[in-house]
Short mmCIF file of C-alpha atoms in Angstrom, two decimals:
data_model
loop_
_atom_site.label_atom_id
_atom_site.label_comp_id
_atom_site.label_asym_id
_atom_site.label_seq_id
_atom_site.Cartn_x
_atom_site.Cartn_y
_atom_site.Cartn_z
CA UNK E 30 -32.70 2.53 -23.32
CA UNK E 31 -30.51 -0.31 -21.86
CA UNK E 32 -26.76 -0.43 -22.22
CA UNK E 33 -25.91 -3.82 -23.58
CA UNK E 34 -23.34 -5.76 -21.42
CA UNK E 35 -21.90 -7.39 -24.35
CA UNK E 36 -20.77 -4.07 -25.49
CA UNK E 37 -19.10 -3.17 -22.07
CA UNK E 38 -17.85 -6.59 -21.27
CA UNK E 39 -19.02 -5.96 -17.66
CA UNK E 40 -22.27 -5.55 -15.76
CA UNK E 41 -22.97 -1.70 -15.43
CA UNK E 42 -24.13 -0.71 -11.79
CA UNK E 43 -27.99 0.21 -12.08
CA UNK E 44 -27.53 3.61 -11.11
CA UNK E 45 -24.79 4.41 -13.59
CA UNK E 46 -27.02 2.63 -16.09
CA UNK E 47 -29.91 4.72 -15.31
CA UNK E 48 -27.71 7.73 -15.75
CA UNK E 49 -26.54 6.87 -19.15
CA UNK E 50 -30.11 6.35 -20.51
CA UNK E 51 -30.16 10.12 -20.86
CA UNK E 52 -27.52 9.82 -23.49
CA UNK E 53 -28.01 8.93 -27.19
CA UNK E 54 -27.23 5.09 -27.62
CA UNK E 55 -23.99 5.18 -29.47
CA UNK E 56 -22.64 7.81 -27.11
CA UNK E 57 -23.91 5.89 -23.96
CA UNK E 58 -22.10 2.74 -25.32
CA UNK E 59 -18.92 4.60 -25.75
CA UNK E 60 -19.12 6.35 -22.30
CA UNK E 61 -20.03 2.94 -20.68
CA UNK E 62 -16.84 1.22 -22.27
CA UNK E 63 -14.55 3.91 -20.89
CA UNK E 64 -16.32 3.65 -17.42
CA UNK E 65 -15.68 -0.11 -17.20
CA UNK E 66 -12.03 0.49 -17.99
CA UNK E 67 -11.58 2.91 -15.25
CA UNK E 68 -13.03 0.43 -12.97
CA UNK E 69 -10.89 -2.39 -14.06
CA UNK E 70 -7.56 -0.50 -14.19
CA UNK E 71 -8.03 1.76 -10.99
CA UNK E 72 -5.76 -0.35 -8.81
CA UNK E 73 -3.42 -2.15 -11.00
CA UNK E 74 -2.74 0.87 -13.59
CA UNK E 75 -4.12 4.15 -12.22
CA UNK E 76 -2.48 6.20 -15.03
CA UNK E 77 -4.35 4.13 -17.66
CA UNK E 78 -7.74 4.48 -15.62
CA UNK E 79 -6.92 8.31 -15.58
CA UNK E 80 -6.57 8.60 -19.21
CA UNK E 81 -9.92 6.41 -19.77
CA UNK E 82 -11.80 8.76 -17.38
CA UNK E 83 -10.61 11.91 -19.43
CA UNK E 84 -12.14 10.47 -22.41
CA UNK E 85 -15.29 9.67 -20.53
CA UNK E 86 -15.32 13.01 -19.25
CA UNK E 87 -15.03 14.59 -22.75
CA UNK E 88 -17.90 12.74 -23.86
CA UNK E 89 -20.21 13.13 -21.16
CA UNK E 90 -19.37 15.80 -18.61
CA UNK E 91 -22.75 16.43 -17.38
CA UNK E 92 -23.30 12.85 -16.12
CA UNK E 93 -22.41 12.67 -12.29
CA UNK E 94 -21.23 8.99 -12.54
CA UNK E 95 -18.45 10.27 -15.03
CA UNK E 96 -17.51 13.02 -12.96
CA UNK E 97 -17.36 10.86 -9.99
CA UNK E 98 -15.25 8.11 -11.82
CA UNK E 99 -12.99 11.07 -13.17
CA UNK E 100 -12.55 12.05 -9.51
CA UNK E 101 -11.46 8.67 -8.23
CA UNK E 102 -8.93 8.28 -11.08
CA UNK E 103 -7.49 11.60 -10.44
CA UNK E 104 -7.19 10.96 -6.62
CA UNK E 105 -5.53 7.34 -7.35
CA UNK E 106 -2.94 9.25 -9.39
CA UNK E 107 -2.48 11.97 -6.59
CA UNK E 108 -3.89 14.77 -8.82
CA UNK E 109 -5.82 15.88 -5.65
CA UNK E 110 -6.82 19.35 -7.23
CA UNK E 111 -8.47 17.69 -10.01
CA UNK E 112 -10.01 15.14 -7.79
CA UNK E 113 -11.47 17.52 -5.53
CA UNK E 114 -13.02 19.63 -8.40
CA UNK E 115 -14.73 16.50 -9.75
CA UNK E 116 -16.04 15.36 -6.32
CA UNK E 117 -17.49 18.99 -5.83
CA UNK E 118 -19.17 18.70 -9.22
CA UNK E 119 -20.43 15.27 -8.31
CA UNK E 120 -22.02 16.66 -5.17
CA UNK E 121 -23.74 19.40 -6.91
CA UNK E 122 -25.13 17.27 -9.42
CA UNK E 123 -26.44 14.57 -6.90
CA UNK E 124 -26.95 16.39 -3.60
CA UNK E 125 -25.02 13.51 -2.01
CA UNK E 126 -22.60 13.94 0.87
CA UNK E 127 -21.24 10.39 0.49
CA UNK E 128 -17.92 11.75 -1.12
CA UNK E 129 -17.31 14.18 2.07
CA UNK E 130 -14.49 12.16 3.58
CA UNK E 131 -12.64 11.73 0.20
CA UNK E 132 -13.02 15.31 -0.51
CA UNK E 133 -11.62 16.03 2.79
CA UNK E 134 -8.66 13.72 2.22
CA UNK E 135 -8.07 15.87 -1.04
CA UNK E 136 -7.49 18.83 1.10
CA UNK E 137 -4.80 16.78 3.01
CA UNK E 138 -3.26 15.75 -0.18
CA UNK E 139 -3.07 19.30 -1.22
CA UNK E 140 -1.19 20.25 2.04
CA UNK E 141 -4.31 21.49 3.76
CA UNK E 142 -4.80 19.37 6.81
CA UNK E 143 -6.69 22.26 8.87
CA UNK E 144 -9.49 22.20 5.95
CA UNK E 145 -9.75 18.67 6.42
CA UNK E 146 -10.30 19.00 9.99
CA UNK E 147 -12.90 21.70 9.59
CA UNK E 148 -14.57 19.39 7.10
CA UNK E 149 -14.76 16.63 9.94
CA UNK E 150 -16.73 19.08 12.20
CA UNK E 151 -19.11 20.04 9.42
CA UNK E 152 -22.98 19.06 9.51
CA UNK E 153 -22.52 16.94 6.45
CA UNK E 154 -20.70 14.37 8.64
CA UNK E 155 -23.84 13.68 10.48
CA UNK E 156 -25.46 12.73 7.16
CA UNK E 157 -23.01 10.05 6.45
CA UNK E 158 -23.62 6.16 7.29
CA UNK E 159 -21.57 4.50 9.75
CA UNK E 160 -19.06 3.57 7.07
CA UNK E 161 -18.80 7.19 5.85
CA UNK E 162 -18.30 8.47 9.39
CA UNK E 163 -15.54 6.11 9.99
CA UNK E 164 -13.75 7.24 6.95
CA UNK E 165 -14.12 10.55 8.10
CA UNK E 166 -12.53 9.83 11.52
CA UNK E 167 -9.54 8.14 9.51
CA UNK E 168 -9.13 11.40 7.55
CA UNK E 169 -9.33 13.54 10.56
CA UNK E 170 -6.68 11.47 12.31
CA UNK E 171 -4.44 11.70 9.47
CA UNK E 172 -4.77 15.45 9.36
CA UNK E 173 -3.72 15.57 13.16
CA UNK E 174 -0.67 13.46 12.13
CA UNK E 175 0.21 15.96 9.25
CA UNK E 176 0.08 18.72 11.64
CA UNK E 177 2.08 17.12 14.13
CA UNK E 178 -0.38 16.11 16.82
CA UNK E 179 0.15 12.37 17.11
CA UNK E 180 -1.62 12.39 20.70
CA UNK E 181 -4.50 13.95 19.15
CA UNK E 182 -4.51 11.33 16.10
CA UNK E 183 -4.85 8.71 18.90
CA UNK E 184 -7.80 10.30 20.64
CA UNK E 185 -9.66 10.86 17.26
CA UNK E 186 -9.55 7.20 16.32
CA UNK E 187 -10.85 5.88 19.85
CA UNK E 188 -14.60 5.01 19.70
CA UNK E 189 -17.21 2.30 19.95
CA UNK E 190 -16.51 1.34 16.31
CA UNK E 191 -12.70 0.45 17.26
CA UNK E 192 -13.95 -1.73 20.19
CA UNK E 193 -16.53 -3.53 18.38
CA UNK E 194 -16.16 -7.36 18.07
CA UNK E 195 -18.06 -7.60 14.65
CA UNK E 196 -16.16 -7.41 11.42
CA UNK E 197 -16.98 -4.44 9.01
CA UNK E 198 -15.25 -3.71 5.83
CA UNK E 199 -13.53 -0.84 7.54
CA UNK E 200 -12.61 -2.81 10.74
CA UNK E 201 -9.09 -3.96 9.59
CA UNK E 202 -8.11 -0.15 8.39
CA UNK E 203 -9.39 1.44 11.65
CA UNK E 204 -7.42 -0.90 13.70
CA UNK E 205 -4.41 -0.34 11.62
CA UNK E 206 -4.72 3.27 11.77
CA UNK E 207 -5.09 3.05 15.48
CA UNK E 208 -1.81 1.06 15.95
CA UNK E 209 0.12 3.30 13.73
CA UNK E 210 -0.91 6.17 15.78
CA UNK E 211 -0.11 4.26 18.99
CA UNK E 212 3.54 3.65 17.49
CA UNK E 213 3.83 7.04 16.71
CA UNK E 214 3.63 8.02 20.32
CA UNK E 215 5.86 5.33 21.18
CA UNK E 216 3.41 3.18 22.84
CA UNK E 217 4.61 0.01 21.27
CA UNK E 218 3.14 -2.66 23.26
CA UNK E 219 -0.42 -1.38 22.83
CA UNK E 220 0.54 -0.83 18.92
CA UNK E 221 1.63 -4.53 18.70
CA UNK E 222 -1.71 -5.59 20.14
CA UNK E 223 -3.68 -3.42 17.73
CA UNK E 224 -1.62 -4.54 14.67
CA UNK E 225 -2.45 -8.05 15.53
CA UNK E 226 -6.10 -7.40 15.81
CA UNK E 227 -5.94 -5.54 12.42
CA UNK E 228 -4.33 -8.62 10.94
CA UNK E 229 -6.84 -10.72 12.12
CA UNK E 230 -9.64 -8.79 10.71
CA UNK E 231 -7.67 -8.04 7.35
CA UNK E 232 -8.97 -11.01 5.27
CA UNK E 233 -8.69 -9.26 2.00
CA UNK E 234 -4.99 -8.20 2.41
CA UNK E 235 -5.95 -4.45 2.36
CA UNK E 236 -3.10 -3.50 4.81
CA UNK E 237 0.27 -4.72 5.52
CA UNK E 238 -0.55 -5.28 9.31
CA UNK E 239 1.16 -8.93 9.25
CA UNK E 240 4.42 -7.36 8.08
CA UNK E 241 4.37 -4.62 10.68
CA UNK E 242 3.38 -6.91 13.41
CA UNK E 243 6.31 -9.16 12.43
CA UNK E 244 8.62 -6.20 12.42
CA UNK E 245 7.73 -5.27 15.87
CA UNK E 246 8.46 -8.89 17.03
CA UNK E 247 11.85 -8.66 15.20
CA UNK E 248 11.24 -11.28 12.78
CA UNK E 249 13.55 -11.18 9.66
CA UNK E 250 12.41 -12.42 6.43
CA UNK E 251 15.54 -14.40 4.63
CA UNK E 252 16.01 -14.06 0.88
CA UNK E 253 16.30 -17.83 -0.14
CA UNK E 254 17.71 -16.83 -3.61
CA UNK E 255 20.49 -14.91 -2.01
CA UNK E 256 21.21 -17.77 0.52
CA UNK E 257 21.52 -20.21 -2.57
CA UNK E 258 23.82 -17.83 -4.14
CA UNK E 259 26.05 -17.52 -1.22
CA UNK E 260 26.17 -21.29 -0.80
CA UNK E 261 27.41 -21.80 -4.43
CA UNK E 262 29.41 -18.83 -4.78
CA UNK E 263 33.35 -18.72 -4.48
CA UNK E 264 33.40 -16.42 -1.59
CA UNK E 265 32.16 -19.04 0.90
CA UNK E 266 34.54 -21.73 -0.05
CA UNK E 267 37.62 -19.80 -0.13
CA UNK E 268 38.52 -18.97 3.58
CA UNK E 269 37.93 -22.57 4.83
CA UNK E 270 40.04 -23.93 1.96
CA UNK E 271 42.99 -21.84 2.93
CA UNK E 272 42.42 -22.75 6.83
CA UNK E 273 42.29 -26.52 5.89
CA UNK E 274 45.67 -26.11 3.61
CA UNK E 275 47.49 -24.39 6.43
CA UNK E 276 46.46 -27.10 8.95
CA UNK E 277 47.60 -29.99 6.64
CA UNK E 278 50.86 -28.47 6.02
CA UNK E 279 51.45 -28.12 9.84
CA UNK E 280 50.47 -31.75 10.46
CA UNK E 281 53.00 -32.83 7.79
CA UNK E 282 55.85 -30.89 8.98
CA UNK E 283 55.21 -32.46 12.58
CA UNK E 284 55.31 -35.92 11.24
CA UNK E 285 58.41 -35.44 9.35
CA UNK E 286 60.06 -34.01 12.72
CA UNK E 287 59.00 -37.16 14.55
CA UNK E 288 60.41 -39.67 11.98
CA UNK E 289 63.82 -38.17 11.59
CA UNK E 290 65.35 -35.37 13.68
CA UNK E 291 68.60 -35.81 11.53
CA UNK E 292 66.98 -34.89 8.31
CA UNK E 293 67.78 -31.52 6.60
CA UNK E 294 64.87 -28.81 7.08
CA UNK E 295 62.57 -28.99 4.50
CA UNK E 296 61.47 -25.62 3.01
CA UNK E 297 57.73 -25.60 2.23
CA UNK E 298 56.79 -23.19 -0.50
CA UNK E 299 53.45 -21.62 0.02
CA UNK E 300 51.63 -21.19 -3.14
CA UNK E 301 49.70 -17.92 -3.62
CA UNK E 302 46.02 -18.25 -4.82
CA UNK E 303 44.38 -15.37 -6.43
CA UNK E 304 40.69 -15.39 -5.55
CA UNK E 305 38.47 -13.21 -7.88
CA UNK E 306 35.16 -11.86 -6.20
CA UNK E 307 32.06 -12.32 -8.29
CA UNK E 308 29.67 -9.39 -8.32
CA UNK E 309 26.91 -9.50 -5.92
CA UNK E 310 23.54 -10.77 -7.33
CA UNK E 311 21.16 -7.93 -8.47
CA UNK E 312 18.76 -6.80 -5.75
CA UNK E 313 15.01 -7.69 -6.37
CA UNK E 314 12.56 -4.54 -5.79
CA UNK E 315 9.20 -5.11 -4.38
CA UNK E 316 6.17 -3.36 -6.11
CA UNK E 317 4.74 -0.92 -3.71
CA UNK E 318 0.49 -1.27 -2.38
CA UNK E 319 -1.05 0.52 -2.50
CA UNK E 320 -2.86 2.73 -2.10
CA UNK E 321 -5.33 4.59 -2.39
CA UNK E 322 -7.66 1.71 -3.32
CA UNK E 323 -11.03 2.16 -5.10
CA UNK E 324 -13.11 4.55 -2.91
CA UNK E 325 -11.01 4.58 -0.08
CA UNK E 326 -9.16 7.43 1.70
CA UNK E 327 -5.56 7.60 2.52
CA UNK E 328 -5.04 6.33 6.11
#
């Protein structure tokens, strides 16, 4: 029984489509709609994605794809206990170890980095593909940082994948994590080098490597709107105007002394000027990245 794409509004992954075929048609369509919304909203509105995932979970809790989607929606909203339960259920249903790294990262999120490290040394890691093994290394390094072992985090991230010249989906994140670990142990020159390499590899903007690099180089970003307000506001022109008035008064007094030394003294009254300061412009807040992205672990 096919799941019509015109119903969901988006192409369904073939493996998910296959799983939904076990459901009655109307129910399958309803579940598909909710799974599509989870995928669409996971990055831009994780809380909304989470609500859609709960609906799908109520409709079809015995479908592995639904449990996995619910796990990632919980993970994206920092509900790490719920996420871990859903990922474990998915692993039982499918027998796959693909979610092992994100399961370990849930342990980190729950304040149990030692369990994440134990999972990094488990036999399941050997069954992961290269991308999964890199993710596991990132999680293990993060756990070392959590435990106050920054030097160990640096060593954990070192390996052939870090030095590889080819670009892979995980290259930028691995280089970024390594640069961050180097910075944590005060190896700033090396950190700068690896932030630069991370920025070079980050074509999708998944990290803020460029900003971190600029920060290390001492580059300051100027708020153009703030500068324009300062130029046109009263505070900038008030002080120079007072200085100019004082200079003009002094020149006039000198000229009068030169023209007629016998003239009576001229008393100059100085006018007092009240300056009312305007309120500073409202500050602008940047939206935070982040993170976590779909299917990726916390660095």
